[in-house]
């Protein structure tokens, strides 16, 4: 079955960077784009960007341009989200979310989420 | 950026009743690129509906979606206890893909 397993809780100081991983299994890795979505406490989800598994091209929401980098490792079927210059309002649960094959950018499977929180 | 406004913010109903949730976009959503998700407390969002009215795999037929242009509706025909959760709409016609702020369905 499809599984997206994310890395654990991250506690960071303002100004630091964070890396979150998402290991995919149970499906053909190269068939599905992967998105990253975050959800701040009590808020609706917010789309951050998407990466193509073949070639690794990534596209970002304008508000995250320059701060977020999406990558993938095809040898381990793992996706990564790097967010730099963290601020207190970056405190949120970060999800990887799979795009169905050949479909528009909605999300059929989600990782369990990774809480990134402010240490201050 | 397309802003999605969901109403009501909170909907209080009882099991067996019908729920009607609204999602209004700040501009026309391209084609039928509108999805709905359910999120139970402490869980990840679960895809219910894509393409305005298509149920995702395993979603019971008491869930239905409708609408066009900038006005969309999620209807739950007869509420079951497990349906009490937060529901989000999402447009994926134009980047950035945006979500509504959610409707909490409570008993």
PDB file of C-alpha atoms in Angstrom:
ATOM      1  CA  UNK A   1       0.000   0.000   0.000  1.00  0.00           C
ATOM      2  CA  UNK A   2       1.090   3.585  -0.530  1.00  0.00           C
ATOM      3  CA  UNK A   3       3.088   4.966   2.384  1.00  0.00           C
ATOM      4  CA  UNK A   4       4.697   8.354   2.861  1.00  0.00           C
ATOM      5  CA  UNK A   5       6.806   8.324   6.005  1.00  0.00           C
ATOM      6  CA  UNK A   6       8.191  11.632   7.197  1.00  0.00           C
ATOM      7  CA  UNK A   7      11.005  12.514   9.559  1.00  0.00           C
ATOM      8  CA  UNK A   8      10.392  13.540  13.149  1.00  0.00           C
ATOM      9  CA  UNK A   9       9.724  16.701  15.112  1.00  0.00           C
ATOM     10  CA  UNK A  10      12.136  19.592  14.588  1.00  0.00           C
ATOM     11  CA  UNK A  11      12.739  22.354  17.133  1.00  0.00           C
ATOM     12  CA  UNK A  12      14.574  25.297  15.625  1.00  0.00           C
ATOM     13  CA  UNK A  13      15.758  28.761  16.538  1.00  0.00           C
ATOM     14  CA  UNK A  14      14.674  31.735  14.436  1.00  0.00           C
ATOM     15  CA  UNK A  15      17.037  32.211  11.509  1.00  0.00           C
ATOM     16  CA  UNK A  16      17.946  28.537  11.308  1.00  0.00           C
ATOM     17  CA  UNK A  17      17.091  26.078   8.522  1.00  0.00           C
ATOM     18  CA  UNK A  18      15.201  22.805   8.599  1.00  0.00           C
ATOM     19  CA  UNK A  19      15.195  19.697   6.442  1.00  0.00           C
ATOM     20  CA  UNK A  20      12.188  17.403   6.352  1.00  0.00           C
ATOM     21  CA  UNK A  21      12.254  14.059   4.556  1.00  0.00           C
ATOM     22  CA  UNK A  22       9.445  11.969   3.073  1.00  0.00           C
ATOM     23  CA  UNK A  23      10.153   8.364   2.137  1.00  0.00           C
ATOM     24  CA  UNK A  24       7.757   6.949  -0.419  1.00  0.00           C
ATOM     25  CA  UNK A  25       6.856   3.296  -0.878  1.00  0.00           C
ATOM     26  CA  UNK A  26       4.109   1.118  -2.289  1.00  0.00           C
ATOM     27  CA  UNK A  27       3.893   2.784  -5.702  1.00  0.00           C
ATOM     28  CA  UNK A  28       6.040   3.648  -8.732  1.00  0.00           C
ATOM     29  CA  UNK A  29       8.125   6.572  -7.495  1.00  0.00           C
ATOM     30  CA  UNK A  30       8.577   8.182 -10.895  1.00  0.00           C
ATOM     31  CA  UNK A  31       4.865   8.280 -11.731  1.00  0.00           C
ATOM     32  CA  UNK A  32       3.777  10.881  -9.199  1.00  0.00           C
ATOM     33  CA  UNK A  33       4.724  14.473  -8.508  1.00  0.00           C
ATOM     34  CA  UNK A  34       5.123  15.262  -4.816  1.00  0.00           C
ATOM     35  CA  UNK A  35       3.824  18.415  -3.167  1.00  0.00           C
ATOM     36  CA  UNK A  36       4.608  19.992   0.164  1.00  0.00           C
ATOM     37  CA  UNK A  37       1.836  21.547   2.201  1.00  0.00           C
ATOM     38  CA  UNK A  38       2.017  23.100   5.646  1.00  0.00           C
ATOM     39  CA  UNK A  39      -0.622  23.708   8.262  1.00  0.00           C
ATOM     40  CA  UNK A  40      -0.151  26.211  11.057  1.00  0.00           C
ATOM     41  CA  UNK A  41      -2.015  25.607  14.331  1.00  0.00           C
ATOM     42  CA  UNK A  42      -5.753  26.095  13.857  1.00  0.00           C
ATOM     43  CA  UNK A  43      -5.347  27.135  10.219  1.00  0.00           C
ATOM     44  CA  UNK A  44      -6.166  25.673   6.842  1.00  0.00           C
ATOM     45  CA  UNK A  45      -3.453  23.980   4.802  1.00  0.00           C
ATOM     46  CA  UNK A  46      -1.083  26.086   2.694  1.00  0.00           C
ATOM     47  CA  UNK A  47       0.579  24.842  -0.493  1.00  0.00           C
ATOM     48  CA  UNK A  48       4.335  25.409  -0.672  1.00  0.00           C
ATOM     49  CA  UNK A  49       5.550  23.758  -3.853  1.00  0.00           C
ATOM     50  CA  UNK A  50       5.847  20.652  -6.012  1.00  0.00           C
ATOM     51  CA  UNK A  51       8.674  18.538  -7.401  1.00  0.00           C
ATOM     52  CA  UNK A  52       8.789  16.245 -10.395  1.00  0.00           C
ATOM     53  CA  UNK A  53      10.400  12.887  -9.544  1.00  0.00           C
ATOM     54  CA  UNK A  54      11.924  12.584 -13.022  1.00  0.00           C
ATOM     55  CA  UNK A  55      14.501  15.301 -13.517  1.00  0.00           C
ATOM     56  CA  UNK A  56      13.776  16.978 -10.178  1.00  0.00           C
ATOM     57  CA  UNK A  57      12.311  20.238 -11.497  1.00  0.00           C
ATOM     58  CA  UNK A  58      10.527  22.082  -8.712  1.00  0.00           C
ATOM     59  CA  UNK A  59       7.994  24.898  -8.608  1.00  0.00           C
ATOM     60  CA  UNK A  60       7.281  27.025  -5.583  1.00  0.00           C
ATOM     61  CA  UNK A  61       4.564  29.247  -4.271  1.00  0.00           C
ATOM     62  CA  UNK A  62       5.751  32.810  -4.683  1.00  0.00           C
ATOM     63  CA  UNK A  63       5.638  33.535  -0.960  1.00  0.00           C
ATOM     64  CA  UNK A  64       8.228  30.810  -0.331  1.00  0.00           C
ATOM     65  CA  UNK A  65      10.493  31.590  -3.300  1.00  0.00           C
ATOM     66  CA  UNK A  66      14.074  31.921  -2.180  1.00  0.00           C
ATOM     67  CA  UNK A  67      13.473  30.199   1.166  1.00  0.00           C
ATOM     68  CA  UNK A  68      12.308  26.727   0.202  1.00  0.00           C
ATOM     69  CA  UNK A  69      14.097  24.071  -1.836  1.00  0.00           C
ATOM     70  CA  UNK A  70      12.568  20.751  -2.829  1.00  0.00           C
ATOM     71  CA  UNK A  71      14.774  17.849  -3.855  1.00  0.00           C
ATOM     72  CA  UNK A  72      14.486  14.110  -4.266  1.00  0.00           C
ATOM     73  CA  UNK A  73      16.725  11.052  -4.175  1.00  0.00           C
ATOM     74  CA  UNK A  74      15.552   8.479  -6.672  1.00  0.00           C
ATOM     75  CA  UNK A  75      17.874   5.808  -5.271  1.00  0.00           C
ATOM     76  CA  UNK A  76      16.047   5.839  -1.932  1.00  0.00           C
ATOM     77  CA  UNK A  77      12.604   7.043  -3.116  1.00  0.00           C
ATOM     78  CA  UNK A  78      12.836   9.965  -0.734  1.00  0.00           C
ATOM     79  CA  UNK A  79      11.759  13.576  -1.093  1.00  0.00           C
ATOM     80  CA  UNK A  80      13.180  16.474   0.887  1.00  0.00           C
ATOM     81  CA  UNK A  81      11.978  19.927   1.856  1.00  0.00           C
ATOM     82  CA  UNK A  82      14.523  22.507   2.994  1.00  0.00           C
ATOM     83  CA  UNK A  83      13.234  25.742   4.519  1.00  0.00           C
ATOM     84  CA  UNK A  84      15.700  28.461   5.494  1.00  0.00           C
ATOM     85  CA  UNK A  85      15.609  31.663   7.523  1.00  0.00           C
ATOM     86  CA  UNK A  86      12.975  30.286   9.845  1.00  0.00           C
ATOM     87  CA  UNK A  87      10.622  32.691  11.580  1.00  0.00           C
ATOM     88  CA  UNK A  88       8.202  32.114  14.418  1.00  0.00           C
ATOM     89  CA  UNK A  89       5.307  32.073  11.961  1.00  0.00           C
ATOM     90  CA  UNK A  90       6.853  29.078  10.209  1.00  0.00           C
ATOM     91  CA  UNK A  91       5.721  26.965  13.163  1.00  0.00           C
ATOM     92  CA  UNK A  92       3.465  24.401  11.516  1.00  0.00           C
ATOM     93  CA  UNK A  93       3.021  20.781  10.594  1.00  0.00           C
ATOM     94  CA  UNK A  94       4.647  20.123   7.229  1.00  0.00           C
ATOM     95  CA  UNK A  95       3.225  17.420   4.989  1.00  0.00           C
ATOM     96  CA  UNK A  96       4.343  15.759   1.816  1.00  0.00           C
ATOM     97  CA  UNK A  97       1.316  14.983  -0.336  1.00  0.00           C
ATOM     98  CA  UNK A  98       1.210  12.864  -3.479  1.00  0.00           C
ATOM     99  CA  UNK A  99      -0.279  14.047  -6.768  1.00  0.00           C
ATOM    100  CA  UNK A 100      -2.391  11.383  -8.496  1.00  0.00           C
ATOM    101  CA  UNK A 101      -0.884  10.152 -11.755  1.00  0.00           C
ATOM    102  CA  UNK A 102      -1.807  12.266 -14.734  1.00  0.00           C
ATOM    103  CA  UNK A 103      -4.200  14.411 -12.757  1.00  0.00           C
ATOM    104  CA  UNK A 104      -4.418  17.971 -11.600  1.00  0.00           C
ATOM    105  CA  UNK A 105      -2.670  19.124  -8.448  1.00  0.00           C
ATOM    106  CA  UNK A 106      -4.798  17.666  -5.731  1.00  0.00           C
ATOM    107  CA  UNK A 107      -3.507  15.164  -3.179  1.00  0.00           C
ATOM    108  CA  UNK A 108      -4.518  11.540  -2.763  1.00  0.00           C
ATOM    109  CA  UNK A 109      -2.017  10.408  -0.113  1.00  0.00           C
ATOM    110  CA  UNK A 110      -0.411  12.428   2.651  1.00  0.00           C
ATOM    111  CA  UNK A 111       2.552  11.815   4.912  1.00  0.00           C
ATOM    112  CA  UNK A 112       1.899  11.758   8.639  1.00  0.00           C
ATOM    113  CA  UNK A 113       3.253  15.286   9.022  1.00  0.00           C
ATOM    114  CA  UNK A 114       6.339  16.767  10.650  1.00  0.00           C
ATOM    115  CA  UNK A 115       5.990  19.418  13.319  1.00  0.00           C
ATOM    116  CA  UNK A 116       8.493  22.230  12.963  1.00  0.00           C
ATOM    117  CA  UNK A 117       8.379  24.483  15.985  1.00  0.00           C
ATOM    118  CA  UNK A 118      10.148  27.490  17.379  1.00  0.00           C
ATOM    119  CA  UNK A 119      12.532  26.825  20.255  1.00  0.00           C
ATOM    120  CA  UNK A 120      11.988  30.303  21.738  1.00  0.00           C
TER     121      UNK A 120
ATOM    122  CA  UNK B   1      -4.020  34.214  -5.770  1.00  0.00           C
ATOM    123  CA  UNK B   2      -7.509  32.715  -5.511  1.00  0.00           C
ATOM    124  CA  UNK B   3      -9.014  33.135  -2.061  1.00  0.00           C
ATOM    125  CA  UNK B   4     -11.469  30.436  -0.958  1.00  0.00           C
ATOM    126  CA  UNK B   5     -14.044  31.360   1.672  1.00  0.00           C
ATOM    127  CA  UNK B   6     -15.876  28.525   3.386  1.00  0.00           C
ATOM    128  CA  UNK B   7     -19.149  28.882   5.213  1.00  0.00           C
ATOM    129  CA  UNK B   8     -20.336  28.401   7.779  1.00  0.00           C
ATOM    130  CA  UNK B   9     -17.279  28.380  10.002  1.00  0.00           C
ATOM    131  CA  UNK B  10     -18.953  25.880  12.299  1.00  0.00           C
ATOM    132  CA  UNK B  11     -21.974  23.716  11.560  1.00  0.00           C
ATOM    133  CA  UNK B  12     -23.785  21.992  14.426  1.00  0.00           C
ATOM    134  CA  UNK B  13     -25.904  19.025  13.407  1.00  0.00           C
ATOM    135  CA  UNK B  14     -26.921  15.585  14.609  1.00  0.00           C
ATOM    136  CA  UNK B  15     -26.255  12.116  13.198  1.00  0.00           C
ATOM    137  CA  UNK B  16     -28.744  11.322  10.451  1.00  0.00           C
ATOM    138  CA  UNK B  17     -29.129  14.940   9.378  1.00  0.00           C
ATOM    139  CA  UNK B  18     -28.001  16.450   6.076  1.00  0.00           C
ATOM    140  CA  UNK B  19     -24.985  18.773   5.949  1.00  0.00           C
ATOM    141  CA  UNK B  20     -24.392  21.410   3.300  1.00  0.00           C
ATOM    142  CA  UNK B  21     -20.982  23.100   3.238  1.00  0.00           C
ATOM    143  CA  UNK B  22     -20.159  26.030   0.981  1.00  0.00           C
ATOM    144  CA  UNK B  23     -16.915  27.111  -0.693  1.00  0.00           C
ATOM    145  CA  UNK B  24     -16.805  30.408  -2.580  1.00  0.00           C
ATOM    146  CA  UNK B  25     -13.819  31.488  -4.669  1.00  0.00           C
ATOM    147  CA  UNK B  26     -12.654  35.085  -5.157  1.00  0.00           C
ATOM    148  CA  UNK B  27     -12.569  34.407  -8.905  1.00  0.00           C
ATOM    149  CA  UNK B  28     -13.725  31.691 -11.240  1.00  0.00           C
ATOM    150  CA  UNK B  29     -11.987  28.356 -10.645  1.00  0.00           C
ATOM    151  CA  UNK B  30     -10.487  27.041 -13.857  1.00  0.00           C
ATOM    152  CA  UNK B  31     -12.293  24.047 -15.359  1.00  0.00           C
ATOM    153  CA  UNK B  32     -13.450  21.690 -12.585  1.00  0.00           C
ATOM    154  CA  UNK B  33     -10.294  21.936 -10.494  1.00  0.00           C
ATOM    155  CA  UNK B  34     -11.881  21.878  -7.039  1.00  0.00           C
ATOM    156  CA  UNK B  35     -11.312  19.251  -4.334  1.00  0.00           C
ATOM    157  CA  UNK B  36     -12.617  18.599  -0.818  1.00  0.00           C
ATOM    158  CA  UNK B  37     -10.790  17.048   2.135  1.00  0.00           C
ATOM    159  CA  UNK B  38     -11.845  15.816   5.553  1.00  0.00           C
ATOM    160  CA  UNK B  39      -9.558  16.205   8.554  1.00  0.00           C
ATOM    161  CA  UNK B  40     -10.367  14.498  11.827  1.00  0.00           C
ATOM    162  CA  UNK B  41      -8.621  15.737  15.001  1.00  0.00           C
ATOM    163  CA  UNK B  42      -4.963  14.720  15.048  1.00  0.00           C
ATOM    164  CA  UNK B  43      -5.139  13.161  11.593  1.00  0.00           C
ATOM    165  CA  UNK B  44      -3.928  14.103   8.142  1.00  0.00           C
ATOM    166  CA  UNK B  45      -6.332  15.462   5.522  1.00  0.00           C
ATOM    167  CA  UNK B  46      -8.200  12.785   3.582  1.00  0.00           C
ATOM    168  CA  UNK B  47      -9.255  13.335  -0.031  1.00  0.00           C
ATOM    169  CA  UNK B  48     -13.031  13.112  -0.437  1.00  0.00           C
ATOM    170  CA  UNK B  49     -13.868  14.743  -3.767  1.00  0.00           C
ATOM    171  CA  UNK B  50     -11.839  15.855  -6.803  1.00  0.00           C
ATOM    172  CA  UNK B  51     -12.921  17.503 -10.042  1.00  0.00           C
ATOM    173  CA  UNK B  52     -15.859  19.130  -8.194  1.00  0.00           C
ATOM    174  CA  UNK B  53     -17.979  15.981  -8.040  1.00  0.00           C
ATOM    175  CA  UNK B  54     -15.839  12.831  -8.276  1.00  0.00           C
ATOM    176  CA  UNK B  55     -15.601  10.747  -5.139  1.00  0.00           C
ATOM    177  CA  UNK B  56     -12.142   9.485  -4.254  1.00  0.00           C
ATOM    178  CA  UNK B  57     -11.534   5.776  -3.826  1.00  0.00           C
ATOM    179  CA  UNK B  58     -13.365   4.333  -0.838  1.00  0.00           C
ATOM    180  CA  UNK B  59     -15.458   7.424  -0.099  1.00  0.00           C
ATOM    181  CA  UNK B  60     -19.089   6.550   0.719  1.00  0.00           C
ATOM    182  CA  UNK B  61     -21.805   7.796  -1.597  1.00  0.00           C
ATOM    183  CA  UNK B  62     -23.373   9.926   1.136  1.00  0.00           C
ATOM    184  CA  UNK B  63     -20.654  12.459   0.203  1.00  0.00           C
ATOM    185  CA  UNK B  64     -21.319  14.480  -2.934  1.00  0.00           C
ATOM    186  CA  UNK B  65     -19.859  17.599  -4.503  1.00  0.00           C
ATOM    187  CA  UNK B  66     -21.406  20.096  -6.858  1.00  0.00           C
ATOM    188  CA  UNK B  67     -20.996  23.590  -8.220  1.00  0.00           C
ATOM    189  CA  UNK B  68     -19.291  25.558 -10.935  1.00  0.00           C
ATOM    190  CA  UNK B  69     -17.550  28.843 -11.599  1.00  0.00           C
ATOM    191  CA  UNK B  70     -16.854  30.263  -8.171  1.00  0.00           C
ATOM    192  CA  UNK B  71     -19.472  28.526  -6.000  1.00  0.00           C
ATOM    193  CA  UNK B  72     -19.130  24.977  -4.786  1.00  0.00           C
ATOM    194  CA  UNK B  73     -20.920  22.747  -2.301  1.00  0.00           C
ATOM    195  CA  UNK B  74     -20.113  19.592  -0.378  1.00  0.00           C
ATOM    196  CA  UNK B  75     -23.187  17.695   0.768  1.00  0.00           C
ATOM    197  CA  UNK B  76     -23.262  14.857   3.278  1.00  0.00           C
ATOM    198  CA  UNK B  77     -26.670  13.260   2.902  1.00  0.00           C
ATOM    199  CA  UNK B  78     -26.997  11.457   6.249  1.00  0.00           C
ATOM    200  CA  UNK B  79     -24.378  12.205   8.864  1.00  0.00           C
ATOM    201  CA  UNK B  80     -22.604   9.346  10.557  1.00  0.00           C
ATOM    202  CA  UNK B  81     -20.718   9.856  13.856  1.00  0.00           C
ATOM    203  CA  UNK B  82     -17.358   9.580  12.063  1.00  0.00           C
ATOM    204  CA  UNK B  83     -18.252  12.498   9.746  1.00  0.00           C
ATOM    205  CA  UNK B  84     -17.836  15.084  12.489  1.00  0.00           C
ATOM    206  CA  UNK B  85     -14.564  16.709  11.474  1.00  0.00           C
ATOM    207  CA  UNK B  86     -13.158  19.765   9.676  1.00  0.00           C
ATOM    208  CA  UNK B  87     -13.670  20.024   5.916  1.00  0.00           C
ATOM    209  CA  UNK B  88     -11.489  21.994   3.514  1.00  0.00           C
ATOM    210  CA  UNK B  89     -11.963  22.903  -0.117  1.00  0.00           C
ATOM    211  CA  UNK B  90      -8.956  23.360  -2.402  1.00  0.00           C
ATOM    212  CA  UNK B  91      -8.635  24.841  -5.884  1.00  0.00           C
ATOM    213  CA  UNK B  92      -5.938  23.496  -8.168  1.00  0.00           C
ATOM    214  CA  UNK B  93      -6.694  25.391 -11.337  1.00  0.00           C
ATOM    215  CA  UNK B  94      -4.183  28.157 -10.742  1.00  0.00           C
ATOM    216  CA  UNK B  95      -0.927  28.318  -8.834  1.00  0.00           C
ATOM    217  CA  UNK B  96      -0.590  28.911  -5.954  1.00  0.00           C
ATOM    218  CA  UNK B  97      -3.043  26.132  -5.163  1.00  0.00           C
ATOM    219  CA  UNK B  98      -5.126  27.387  -2.275  1.00  0.00           C
ATOM    220  CA  UNK B  99      -7.314  25.992   0.483  1.00  0.00           C
ATOM    221  CA  UNK B 100     -10.253  27.419   2.338  1.00  0.00           C
ATOM    222  CA  UNK B 101     -10.035  28.077   6.054  1.00  0.00           C
ATOM    223  CA  UNK B 102     -12.293  25.127   6.818  1.00  0.00           C
ATOM    224  CA  UNK B 103     -15.759  24.306   8.106  1.00  0.00           C
ATOM    225  CA  UNK B 104     -15.942  22.488  11.419  1.00  0.00           C
ATOM    226  CA  UNK B 105     -18.809  20.020  11.504  1.00  0.00           C
ATOM    227  CA  UNK B 106     -19.735  19.332  15.114  1.00  0.00           C
ATOM    228  CA  UNK B 107     -22.410  17.405  16.931  1.00  0.00           C
TER     229      UNK B 107
END
